Coordinates of C-alpha atoms in Angstrom, one line a residue:
Chain A
M1 CA 134.8 33.7 99.8
T2 CA 132.7 33.8 103.0
A3 CA 130.3 31.1 104.1
P4 CA 130.6 28.5 101.3
T5 CA 127.2 27.0 100.7
V6 CA 127.9 23.3 101.0
A7 CA 124.4 22.2 101.6
A8 CA 122.0 22.2 98.7
P9 CA 118.7 24.0 99.0
R10 CA 115.9 21.9 100.3
L11 CA 113.6 22.3 97.4
L12 CA 111.1 19.5 98.1
P13 CA 109.7 21.0 101.4
W14 CA 109.5 24.4 99.8
L15 CA 107.6 23.1 96.7
L16 CA 105.2 21.0 98.8
R17 CA 104.6 23.9 101.1
V18 CA 103.9 26.4 98.3
H19 CA 101.7 24.0 96.2
R20 CA 100.0 22.2 99.1
P21 CA 96.4 22.8 97.8
A22 CA 97.3 21.3 94.4
L23 CA 98.7 18.3 96.2
Y24 CA 95.5 17.8 98.2
V25 CA 93.3 18.2 95.1
W26 CA 95.4 15.7 93.1
T27 CA 95.3 13.2 95.9
G28 CA 91.6 13.6 96.3
L29 CA 91.1 13.2 92.5
L30 CA 93.2 10.0 92.5
V31 CA 91.3 8.6 95.4
L32 CA 87.9 9.5 93.9
L33 CA 88.6 8.3 90.4
G34 CA 90.6 5.3 91.5
G35 CA 87.8 4.3 93.8
T36 CA 85.3 4.7 91.0
L37 CA 87.4 2.5 88.7
L38 CA 87.7 -0.2 91.4
W39 CA 84.0 -0.1 92.0
L40 CA 83.5 -0.5 88.3
W41 CA 86.1 -3.3 88.1
G42 CA 84.5 -5.3 90.9
P43 CA 80.8 -5.0 91.7
L44 CA 79.6 -3.1 88.6
T45 CA 81.3 -5.5 86.2
D46 CA 79.9 -8.5 88.1
A47 CA 76.4 -7.1 88.1
A48 CA 76.5 -6.3 84.4
A49 CA 78.0 -9.8 83.6
E50 CA 75.2 -11.4 85.6
A51 CA 72.6 -9.3 83.8
W52 CA 74.0 -10.3 80.4
R53 CA 74.0 -13.9 81.4
Q54 CA 70.3 -13.6 82.3
Y55 CA 69.6 -11.9 79.0
N56 CA 71.5 -14.4 76.9
A57 CA 69.7 -17.2 78.7
C58 CA 66.3 -15.8 77.7
A59 CA 64.3 -17.9 75.3
T60 CA 63.4 -16.1 72.1
G61 CA 59.9 -14.8 72.3
G62 CA 58.1 -14.4 75.6
V63 CA 59.1 -12.2 78.6
C64 CA 62.8 -11.8 79.4
R65 CA 63.7 -10.9 82.9
Y66 CA 67.2 -9.4 83.4
D67 CA 68.8 -6.6 85.3
Q68 CA 68.8 -3.9 82.7
D69 CA 69.8 -1.2 85.2
A70 CA 73.0 -3.0 86.0
I71 CA 74.0 -3.0 82.3
L72 CA 73.2 0.7 81.9
R73 CA 74.9 1.6 85.2
Y74 CA 78.0 -0.2 84.0
K75 CA 78.0 1.6 80.6
D76 CA 77.4 5.1 82.2
V77 CA 80.0 4.7 84.9
Y78 CA 82.5 3.4 82.4
L79 CA 82.0 6.3 80.1
Y80 CA 82.2 8.9 82.9
A81 CA 85.4 7.3 84.3
S82 CA 87.0 7.2 80.8
F83 CA 86.2 10.9 80.3
A84 CA 87.5 11.8 83.7
V85 CA 90.8 10.0 82.9
L86 CA 90.9 11.9 79.6
A87 CA 90.3 15.2 81.4
V88 CA 93.5 14.8 83.5
P89 CA 95.8 16.3 80.8
F90 CA 93.6 19.4 80.6
L91 CA 93.5 19.8 84.4
V92 CA 97.3 19.4 84.7
A93 CA 97.9 21.9 81.9
A94 CA 95.5 24.5 83.4
W95 CA 97.1 24.1 86.8
A96 CA 100.6 24.3 85.5
G97 CA 99.8 27.4 83.5
G98 CA 97.7 29.1 86.2
A99 CA 99.5 28.2 89.4
L100 CA 102.8 26.6 88.8
T101 CA 104.5 29.4 86.7
G102 CA 101.9 32.0 85.6
R103 CA 100.8 33.1 89.0
E104 CA 104.4 33.1 90.3
L105 CA 105.6 35.4 87.6
E106 CA 102.5 37.6 87.8
H107 CA 102.9 38.2 91.6
G108 CA 106.7 38.2 91.7
T109 CA 107.0 35.1 93.9
A110 CA 109.2 33.5 91.2
Q111 CA 111.6 36.4 91.5
L112 CA 111.4 36.0 95.3
A113 CA 112.6 32.4 95.0
W114 CA 115.4 33.5 92.5
S115 CA 116.6 36.1 95.0
Q116 CA 116.5 33.5 97.8
G117 CA 119.5 31.7 96.3
I118 CA 118.0 29.2 93.8
S119 CA 118.8 30.0 90.2
P120 CA 115.9 30.3 87.7
A121 CA 117.0 27.1 85.9
R122 CA 117.0 25.2 89.2
W123 CA 113.7 26.7 90.1
L124 CA 112.1 25.5 86.8
T125 CA 113.8 22.1 87.1
A126 CA 112.2 21.6 90.6
K127 CA 108.9 23.0 89.4
L128 CA 108.8 20.5 86.5
A129 CA 110.4 17.4 88.1
V130 CA 108.3 17.0 91.2
P131 CA 104.9 17.6 89.5
A132 CA 106.0 15.4 86.6
A133 CA 106.8 12.6 89.0
L134 CA 103.4 13.0 90.8
V135 CA 101.4 13.4 87.6
G136 CA 103.2 10.6 85.9
A137 CA 102.7 8.2 88.8
G138 CA 99.1 9.2 89.4
T139 CA 98.0 9.2 85.8
G140 CA 99.8 5.9 85.3
L141 CA 97.9 4.4 88.2
L142 CA 94.6 5.6 86.8
V143 CA 95.4 4.2 83.3
L144 CA 96.4 0.8 84.8
L145 CA 93.1 0.6 86.7
H146 CA 91.2 1.7 83.6
H147 CA 92.9 -1.0 81.5
L148 CA 92.3 -3.7 84.1
T149 CA 88.6 -2.7 84.4
W150 CA 88.2 -2.7 80.7
S151 CA 89.9 -6.1 80.3
A152 CA 87.8 -7.6 83.1
G153 CA 84.6 -6.6 81.3
R154 CA 85.7 -7.5 77.8
S155 CA 85.0 -11.3 78.0
R156 CA 82.0 -11.0 80.4
V157 CA 80.0 -7.9 79.6
D158 CA 78.7 -7.8 76.1
N159 CA 78.5 -4.0 75.8
T160 CA 82.2 -3.4 76.8
K161 CA 83.6 -0.8 74.5
S162 CA 85.8 -2.0 71.7
W163 CA 89.6 -1.4 72.1
F164 CA 89.5 1.2 69.3
S165 CA 86.6 3.3 70.4
T166 CA 88.1 6.8 71.0
E167 CA 87.7 7.2 74.7
T168 CA 88.8 3.6 75.5
F169 CA 91.8 3.8 73.2
Y170 CA 93.2 7.0 74.8
A171 CA 92.3 6.2 78.4
N172 CA 93.6 2.6 78.3
G173 CA 97.3 3.2 77.7
P174 CA 100.4 5.2 78.4
L175 CA 99.3 7.8 75.8
V176 CA 97.2 9.7 78.3
V177 CA 100.1 9.8 80.7
A178 CA 102.3 11.3 78.0
L179 CA 99.5 13.8 77.3
A180 CA 99.3 14.8 81.0
L181 CA 103.1 15.4 81.0
A182 CA 102.8 17.4 77.8
G183 CA 100.1 19.4 79.6
L184 CA 102.5 20.1 82.4
A185 CA 105.2 21.3 80.0
A186 CA 102.6 23.4 78.0
G187 CA 101.3 25.0 81.2
A188 CA 104.8 25.8 82.5
L189 CA 105.8 27.3 79.1
A190 CA 102.5 29.3 78.8
G191 CA 103.0 30.7 82.3
L192 CA 106.6 31.8 81.4
L193 CA 105.5 33.3 78.1
L194 CA 102.4 35.1 79.2
R195 CA 103.4 35.9 82.8
R196 CA 99.7 36.0 83.7
S197 CA 97.9 33.4 85.6
L198 CA 94.5 33.4 83.9
A199 CA 95.8 33.8 80.4
A200 CA 98.3 31.0 80.9
L201 CA 95.6 28.7 82.3
G202 CA 93.5 29.2 79.2
A203 CA 96.4 29.0 76.7
A204 CA 97.7 25.8 78.3
A205 CA 94.3 24.1 78.0
V206 CA 94.0 25.2 74.4
A207 CA 97.5 23.9 73.7
V208 CA 96.6 20.5 75.0
A209 CA 93.4 20.5 72.9
A210 CA 95.4 21.4 69.8
L211 CA 98.0 18.7 70.5
W212 CA 95.2 16.2 70.9
T213 CA 93.4 17.2 67.8
A214 CA 96.7 16.9 65.8
L215 CA 97.2 13.5 67.4
R216 CA 93.7 12.3 66.4
F217 CA 94.5 13.1 62.8
A218 CA 98.0 11.6 62.9
L219 CA 97.3 8.5 65.0
P220 CA 96.1 6.1 62.2
H221 CA 99.2 6.9 60.1
L222 CA 101.7 6.3 62.9
W223 CA 101.8 2.6 62.1
P224 CA 101.4 0.7 58.8
T225 CA 97.9 -0.5 58.3
A226 CA 96.6 -4.0 57.5
T227 CA 94.4 -4.4 54.5
G228 CA 91.5 -6.7 54.2
V229 CA 89.6 -7.6 51.0
S230 CA 86.0 -8.8 50.9
G231 CA 83.7 -9.7 48.1
L232 CA 81.2 -7.3 46.6
D233 CA 78.2 -9.3 47.9
G234 CA 79.2 -9.3 51.5
G235 CA 79.8 -5.5 51.9
P236 CA 82.9 -4.0 53.6
G237 CA 83.8 -5.1 57.1
Y238 CA 86.4 -3.6 59.4
P239 CA 87.4 -5.6 62.5
G240 CA 89.4 -2.8 64.0
L241 CA 90.3 0.9 63.7
L242 CA 89.2 1.9 60.2
V243 CA 91.6 4.0 58.2
D244 CA 90.5 3.9 54.6
Q245 CA 88.0 1.9 52.5
G246 CA 87.1 1.6 48.8
L247 CA 86.8 -0.8 45.9
V248 CA 89.3 -3.2 44.4
T249 CA 89.3 -3.6 40.6
A250 CA 90.2 -6.7 38.7
T251 CA 93.8 -5.3 38.2
G252 CA 94.1 -5.0 42.0
A253 CA 93.9 -1.2 42.0
H254 CA 92.2 0.6 44.9
I255 CA 89.6 3.1 43.8
D256 CA 87.0 5.2 45.7
N257 CA 83.7 3.7 46.6
P258 CA 81.1 5.6 44.7
G259 CA 78.7 4.8 47.6
C260 CA 76.1 3.1 45.4
G261 CA 75.1 0.5 48.0
S262 CA 74.6 -3.2 47.7
T263 CA 75.0 -5.3 44.5
A264 CA 71.4 -6.4 45.0
T265 CA 70.2 -3.5 42.8
A266 CA 70.7 -3.7 39.1
E267 CA 72.0 -0.2 38.7
C268 CA 74.7 -0.8 41.3
R269 CA 75.8 -4.0 39.8
E270 CA 76.0 -2.2 36.4
L271 CA 78.1 0.6 38.0
F272 CA 80.5 -1.9 39.7
D273 CA 80.9 -3.8 36.4
R274 CA 81.7 -0.5 34.6
L275 CA 84.3 0.3 37.2
D276 CA 85.7 -3.2 36.9
A277 CA 85.3 -3.6 40.7
V278 CA 85.6 -7.1 42.1
G279 CA 85.5 -6.4 45.9
Y280 CA 86.0 -4.0 48.8
Y281 CA 89.3 -3.2 50.4
T282 CA 89.6 -2.0 54.0
D283 CA 92.8 -0.4 55.5
Y284 CA 92.5 -0.8 59.2
H285 CA 94.4 -1.4 62.4
P286 CA 93.7 -4.8 63.9
A287 CA 93.8 -5.3 67.7
S288 CA 97.4 -6.5 67.4
H289 CA 98.3 -2.9 66.4
Y290 CA 97.1 -1.5 69.8
W291 CA 100.6 -1.4 71.4
P292 CA 102.5 -0.2 68.4
L293 CA 100.0 2.6 68.0
Q294 CA 100.0 3.5 71.7
L295 CA 103.8 3.5 72.0
T296 CA 104.6 5.5 68.8
A297 CA 101.9 8.1 69.7
T298 CA 103.3 8.2 73.3
G299 CA 106.7 8.7 71.9
A300 CA 105.5 11.6 69.7
V301 CA 103.7 13.3 72.6
L302 CA 106.7 12.9 74.9
A303 CA 108.9 14.5 72.2
A304 CA 106.5 17.4 72.0
A305 CA 106.6 17.7 75.8
A306 CA 110.4 17.6 75.7
L307 CA 110.5 20.3 73.1
M308 CA 108.2 22.6 75.1
T309 CA 110.4 22.0 78.2
L310 CA 113.5 22.9 76.2
I311 CA 111.9 26.1 75.0
A312 CA 110.8 27.0 78.5
F313 CA 114.4 26.7 79.8
R314 CA 115.8 28.6 76.9
L315 CA 113.3 31.4 77.5
L316 CA 114.0 31.6 81.2
R317 CA 117.8 31.6 80.6
R318 CA 117.5 34.4 78.0
R319 CA 115.3 36.5 80.2
T320 CA 117.2 36.2 83.4
A321 CA 120.9 36.6 84.0
D322 CA 121.3 32.9 84.5
K323 CA 124.5 31.0 83.9
G324 CA 124.9 29.7 80.4
A325 CA 122.7 32.4 79.1
A326 CA 122.6 32.9 75.4
R327 CA 123.8 36.5 75.8
Chain B
M1 CA 137.0 39.7 98.7
T2 CA 136.7 42.6 96.3
D3 CA 136.3 46.1 97.5
T4 CA 133.7 46.8 94.8
A5 CA 130.1 45.8 95.7
L6 CA 128.4 46.8 92.5
E7 CA 129.8 48.0 89.2
A8 CA 128.0 48.7 85.9
A9 CA 129.7 49.3 82.6
A10 CA 127.7 50.7 79.8
L11 CA 124.8 48.7 81.2
G12 CA 121.5 48.9 79.2
K13 CA 118.2 47.1 79.3
R14 CA 115.4 47.6 76.8
F15 CA 111.7 46.5 77.2
R16 CA 110.3 46.1 73.6
R17 CA 111.3 49.5 72.1
R18 CA 111.8 51.6 75.2
W19 CA 115.2 51.7 76.9
A20 CA 114.5 51.4 80.6
L21 CA 118.2 51.9 81.3
R22 CA 120.9 53.0 79.0
D23 CA 124.6 53.4 79.0
C24 CA 124.7 53.1 82.8
T25 CA 128.2 53.2 84.2
F26 CA 129.1 53.5 87.9
R27 CA 131.1 51.8 90.7
L28 CA 129.8 51.3 94.2
P29 CA 132.6 50.5 96.8
A30 CA 131.8 47.8 99.3
G31 CA 130.4 48.8 102.7
R32 CA 128.5 51.8 101.5
V33 CA 124.8 52.6 101.9
C34 CA 123.8 53.9 98.5
A35 CA 120.6 55.7 97.6
V36 CA 119.3 55.2 94.1
V37 CA 117.2 58.2 93.4
G38 CA 115.1 59.2 90.5
P39 CA 111.5 59.9 89.4
N40 CA 109.1 57.1 88.8
G41 CA 109.9 55.1 85.7
A42 CA 113.5 56.3 85.7
G43 CA 115.0 52.8 85.6
K44 CA 115.7 52.3 89.3
S45 CA 113.8 49.0 89.5
T46 CA 115.4 47.8 86.3
L47 CA 118.9 48.5 87.6
L48 CA 118.2 46.6 90.9
A49 CA 116.6 43.7 89.1
L50 CA 119.7 43.5 86.8
A51 CA 122.0 43.5 89.8
A52 CA 119.9 40.8 91.5
G53 CA 120.2 38.6 88.4
L54 CA 116.5 38.6 87.7
L55 CA 116.9 40.3 84.3
A56 CA 119.5 39.8 81.6
P57 CA 121.1 43.0 80.3
E58 CA 120.8 44.0 76.7
D59 CA 124.0 45.9 76.7
G60 CA 127.1 46.1 78.8
T61 CA 127.8 44.3 82.0
V62 CA 127.0 44.4 85.7
T63 CA 129.4 43.0 88.2
V64 CA 128.2 42.1 91.6
L65 CA 130.6 41.3 94.5
G66 CA 133.3 40.8 91.9
T67 CA 131.4 38.3 89.8
D68 CA 128.4 38.0 87.6
P69 CA 124.9 38.3 89.2
A70 CA 124.1 34.6 88.7
S71 CA 127.2 33.5 90.6
A72 CA 126.6 36.1 93.4
R73 CA 123.0 35.0 93.9
A74 CA 123.6 33.4 97.3
R75 CA 125.4 36.4 98.6
V76 CA 122.9 39.0 97.5
G77 CA 119.6 39.9 99.2
Y78 CA 116.8 41.6 97.1
V79 CA 113.4 42.9 98.0
A80 CA 111.2 43.9 95.1
Q81 CA 109.1 47.0 95.1
D82 CA 105.8 45.2 95.7
K83 CA 107.3 42.8 98.4
P84 CA 106.1 39.6 96.7
L85 CA 105.5 36.8 99.2
Y86 CA 103.5 33.6 99.0
P87 CA 100.1 34.8 100.2
Q88 CA 98.9 31.4 101.3
L89 CA 101.8 30.7 103.7
T90 CA 101.9 31.8 107.3
V91 CA 104.7 34.1 108.5
A92 CA 106.4 31.1 110.1
E93 CA 106.2 29.0 107.0
T94 CA 107.6 31.9 104.9
L95 CA 110.6 32.1 107.2
R96 CA 111.0 28.3 107.1
T97 CA 111.0 28.6 103.3
G98 CA 113.9 31.0 103.6
A99 CA 115.7 28.5 105.8
D100 CA 115.1 25.7 103.2
L101 CA 116.4 27.7 100.3
N102 CA 119.4 29.1 102.0
P103 CA 121.0 26.3 104.0
G104 CA 124.3 27.2 105.5
R105 CA 123.7 30.9 105.4
W106 CA 120.3 31.3 107.1
D107 CA 120.2 33.2 110.4
A108 CA 117.0 32.0 111.9
A109 CA 117.4 34.2 115.0
A110 CA 117.8 37.3 112.9
A111 CA 114.7 36.5 110.8
E112 CA 112.6 36.0 113.9
R113 CA 113.9 39.1 115.5
I114 CA 113.1 41.3 112.5
A115 CA 109.7 39.7 112.1
A116 CA 108.9 39.8 115.8
G117 CA 109.6 43.6 115.9
G118 CA 106.3 44.2 114.2
D119 CA 104.0 42.3 116.6
L120 CA 103.6 39.7 113.9
D121 CA 101.8 36.5 114.8
P122 CA 103.9 33.7 113.3
K123 CA 100.7 31.8 112.5
A124 CA 99.1 34.7 110.5
R125 CA 98.7 34.2 106.8
V126 CA 100.8 36.5 104.6
R127 CA 97.7 37.6 102.7
S128 CA 96.2 39.0 106.0
L129 CA 99.2 41.2 106.7
S130 CA 99.3 45.0 106.3
G131 CA 101.7 46.6 103.9
G132 CA 104.1 47.4 106.6
Q133 CA 104.0 43.9 108.0
R134 CA 104.7 42.5 104.6
T135 CA 107.7 44.7 104.2
R136 CA 109.0 43.5 107.5
V137 CA 108.6 39.8 106.5
A138 CA 110.2 40.5 103.1
L139 CA 113.1 42.3 104.8
A140 CA 113.5 39.4 107.3
L141 CA 113.8 37.0 104.4
A142 CA 116.4 39.2 102.6
L143 CA 118.4 39.9 105.8
A144 CA 118.4 36.5 107.3
K145 CA 120.3 35.0 104.4
R146 CA 123.2 37.3 105.6
P147 CA 123.8 39.0 102.3
E148 CA 127.0 40.9 101.5
L149 CA 125.0 43.1 99.2
L150 CA 121.4 44.1 99.9
L151 CA 119.3 45.5 97.1
L152 CA 116.0 47.2 98.2
D153 CA 113.5 48.6 95.8
E154 CA 111.5 51.3 97.4
P155 CA 111.7 49.5 100.7
M156 CA 109.9 52.2 102.8
A157 CA 107.2 53.1 100.4
D158 CA 104.2 51.7 102.3
L159 CA 105.4 52.2 105.9
D160 CA 104.2 54.6 108.4
P161 CA 106.9 57.0 109.7
L162 CA 107.4 55.1 112.9
A163 CA 107.9 51.7 111.2
R164 CA 110.1 53.5 108.6
H165 CA 112.3 54.9 111.2
E166 CA 112.6 51.6 113.0
L167 CA 113.3 49.5 109.9
M168 CA 115.8 52.0 108.7
G169 CA 117.5 51.5 112.1
V170 CA 117.5 47.7 111.5
L171 CA 119.2 48.2 108.1
M172 CA 121.8 50.6 109.5
V173 CA 122.6 48.2 112.3
Q174 CA 123.0 45.5 109.7
A175 CA 125.3 47.7 107.6
A176 CA 127.4 48.6 110.7
Q177 CA 127.7 45.2 112.2
H178 CA 128.2 43.0 109.1
G179 CA 129.6 45.6 106.7
T180 CA 126.7 44.8 104.4
T181 CA 126.5 47.1 101.3
I182 CA 123.0 48.4 101.0
V183 CA 121.5 49.8 97.8
M184 CA 118.0 51.2 98.2
S185 CA 115.9 53.1 95.7
S186 CA 113.4 55.8 96.4
H187 CA 111.8 58.7 94.6
V188 CA 111.7 60.6 97.9
V189 CA 115.1 62.1 98.6
A190 CA 114.3 63.1 102.1
E191 CA 113.6 59.4 102.9
L192 CA 117.2 58.5 102.4
E193 CA 119.0 61.6 103.4
G194 CA 121.0 61.1 106.6
S195 CA 121.1 57.3 106.2
C196 CA 123.0 57.1 102.9
D197 CA 126.6 58.0 102.1
H198 CA 126.5 57.3 98.4
L199 CA 124.2 58.5 95.7
L200 CA 123.1 57.2 92.3
L201 CA 120.8 59.6 90.6
I202 CA 119.0 58.1 87.6
G203 CA 116.8 60.1 85.2
D204 CA 115.3 58.8 82.0
G205 CA 117.2 55.6 82.1
R206 CA 120.6 57.3 82.5
V207 CA 123.0 57.9 85.3
R208 CA 122.9 61.6 86.1
L209 CA 125.0 61.7 89.3
A210 CA 127.1 59.0 91.0
G211 CA 129.4 59.2 93.9
E212 CA 129.9 59.8 97.6
I213 CA 127.2 62.3 98.7
D214 CA 129.8 64.5 100.4
D215 CA 131.9 64.7 97.2
L216 CA 128.9 65.4 95.1
L217 CA 127.8 68.2 97.3
A218 CA 131.3 69.6 97.5
A219 CA 131.5 69.6 93.7
H220 CA 128.5 71.8 93.4
T221 CA 128.0 75.4 94.5
R222 CA 124.8 77.4 94.8
V223 CA 125.5 81.0 93.6
S224 CA 123.5 84.1 93.4
G225 CA 124.4 87.5 91.9
P226 CA 123.4 90.1 89.3
A227 CA 121.5 88.9 86.3
Q228 CA 124.0 90.2 83.8
G229 CA 126.9 88.4 85.6
S230 CA 128.9 85.9 83.7
L231 CA 129.5 82.4 85.0
G232 CA 132.5 81.9 82.8
D233 CA 133.7 78.4 82.3
H234 CA 131.8 76.9 85.2
T235 CA 129.4 74.1 84.3
V236 CA 125.9 75.3 84.9
V237 CA 123.4 72.7 86.0
E238 CA 120.5 75.1 86.5
S239 CA 120.1 78.8 86.4
R240 CA 117.1 81.0 87.1
T241 CA 116.7 84.8 86.8
T242 CA 114.3 86.6 89.0
G243 CA 114.2 90.3 88.2
R244 CA 117.8 91.5 88.3
Q245 CA 118.9 88.5 90.5
L246 CA 120.3 85.3 89.1
T247 CA 120.6 82.1 91.1
A248 CA 122.3 79.1 89.7
L249 CA 123.6 75.7 90.7
I250 CA 127.1 75.2 89.2
R251 CA 130.0 72.9 89.2
P252 CA 132.9 75.3 89.6
T253 CA 135.9 74.6 87.4
G254 CA 138.0 77.2 89.2
P255 CA 137.8 80.0 91.7
L256 CA 134.6 82.1 91.6
S257 CA 134.8 85.8 90.9
D258 CA 133.8 88.1 93.8
D259 CA 130.5 89.0 92.1
W260 CA 128.9 85.8 93.3
R261 CA 127.6 84.8 96.7
A262 CA 128.3 81.1 97.1
S263 CA 126.7 78.5 99.4
M264 CA 126.6 74.7 99.5
P265 CA 123.5 73.1 98.1
T266 CA 121.4 70.6 100.0
L267 CA 121.1 67.1 98.7
E268 CA 117.5 67.7 97.7
E269 CA 118.4 70.9 95.8
L270 CA 121.1 69.0 94.0
V271 CA 118.8 66.2 93.0
L272 CA 116.0 68.4 91.9
A273 CA 118.2 70.7 89.9
H274 CA 119.5 67.7 87.9
L275 CA 116.0 66.3 87.4
R276 CA 114.6 69.6 86.3
N277 CA 117.3 70.0 83.7
P278 CA 117.7 66.8 81.8
D279 CA 120.3 68.4 79.5
A280 CA 122.7 69.2 82.3
P281 CA 125.8 67.1 82.0
A282 CA 126.1 64.0 84.1
L283 CA 128.6 63.8 86.8
T284 CA 129.9 60.3 87.3
P285 CA 133.4 59.2 88.5
T286 CA 135.4 57.7 85.7
Q287 CA 137.1 54.5 86.5
T288 CA 139.2 54.2 83.4
P289 CA 139.1 57.2 81.0
S290 CA 137.3 55.9 78.0
P291 CA 135.7 57.7 75.1
A292 CA 132.4 55.8 75.7
E293 CA 131.7 57.7 78.8
S294 CA 132.1 61.2 77.4
G295 CA 129.0 60.7 75.2
S296 CA 126.7 60.0 78.1
G297 CA 125.9 63.5 79.1
A298 CA 124.6 65.2 76.0
A299 CA 126.2 68.6 76.5
S300 CA 123.7 70.8 74.7
G301 CA 121.8 74.0 75.0
S302 CA 122.6 76.6 77.6
A303 CA 123.6 74.0 80.1
S304 CA 127.2 73.8 79.5
G305 CA 129.9 75.4 77.4
S306 CA 132.5 73.0 78.3
E307 CA 133.0 69.3 77.6
S308 CA 134.4 68.6 81.0
E309 CA 131.5 66.5 82.1
S310 CA 133.2 63.4 83.3
E311 CA 135.1 64.7 86.2
E312 CA 136.9 62.8 88.9
T313 CA 135.2 63.3 92.2
R314 CA 136.8 60.8 94.3
A315 CA 140.5 60.2 95.0

């Protein structure tokens, strides 16, 4: 045939040119949020630690002088930064649905690319691979900074969030990176399915919200729990992520807690006696379950992302006359 | 190198319930300039998108430059009806994109020459361009990849007569110099007359006429005569009676009797007569005589008494 195309299309310059605004926004977001986390990690943690030192040195009774503002600023900035990290999957999904595929199919620029010599499958591969690398690296960096910041505060700042509080758990590990990648896949798929920018933007954000909701229900059951037993007098305690709680009977059976209250009252003691209860049990995840939980959940979310990616490729192949098409 | 640029066999495409294109069979030899004509919504855009490998057919096959549309992608140029371009890029960036995506084929000089013809500022954003300027940039993208087959969907729709004339000239030069096969659709016949040597008339998702324009015109005769006259075995595409006078467009199957005054129809008359009479039998050259094709014309009503609807028009 004539003019054999030896050279491969230069996809990266094309992609960066077409999605330049997104690249700028993503860089800006990383700088802003990364800078905030560094500020929190350094000066704000130091100031809050110093304020707690002042507070803990105060004598009981009398006036206590300590820098309360530093403690509150630390708490606020930490929460805002955590929520900002958690917003990344939604932003990625909305962008992917709206701009990456939805707008391209709505305005026909996807078809323009396909008639410029790159196959639809190659187009989608490039459109997923380059953003996935940038989103993965960027979100990974944010998560790392968040984790380092949280670790730095844990031993010095008394109001550092516990490892299992929702926003800290999600923003502290690879799970949010997986969610961001799932958001990318969900957005790309929504754009291909709906072929309209705005609809795909909304659908992708809703898809991430649904995935997250499902994850929140499933998460405690992704790893076997530890069980602690405590006496009736002390009341139940849970030194970690609580999963289930109730009463233990003399035979060792776990039954529901009738919610009577403390054994100090005669009625409750009578009720517990009737139920043959000897103590409280607590199913929970101790701190040592942090990584198993993070990694299994990350794996599950990545599997969902891979499934959505597969569906997107199948859909594109079936719709266009691409090689290896189903029909 | 195959001598067939585009070939469809029982090609069909359905959008939800509606068939946009059905049972479409034709063959376009390489080097032709082919007009795809038909009313709005006839299936012209669907046919071109199928040939460009942007849509997958429901039925049948389409062969492009001797292979499937996906394999021919690099050798085919396509400009969609609404001339999609990235609005945020400048003209120069758009052309650079074409160079990035077509390494080894890209003719940068040709791209710039076509774009420059329209007084285009290379730094202008695509979103600020007029319809005609957009068409120019879209054509530059499609032509600079040096396609062997160029598919243009309503290329001249939003151009003023001057730009239309000029761009048509660019296309004709391309066809003459590089032997590029050009397929362009339009619902305005006059727009294509004089530039095209091959016709594909599509109505209601089906091929109504296909072949060399000269052959198609030669196969038809415009006759007039007394209203009570008989047209015998000739295939009647359209007939009208005004008072005692009958005028008809027919495909003669033999010599005409002396009662009739005969003349050659114009291309526009031929197209309009077929579009006004959807029941008239289709005229498409058969490649291999197959029973599948004889069903494509629905010979019914007053249109035809004969079943000779698939006639050979080209040697």
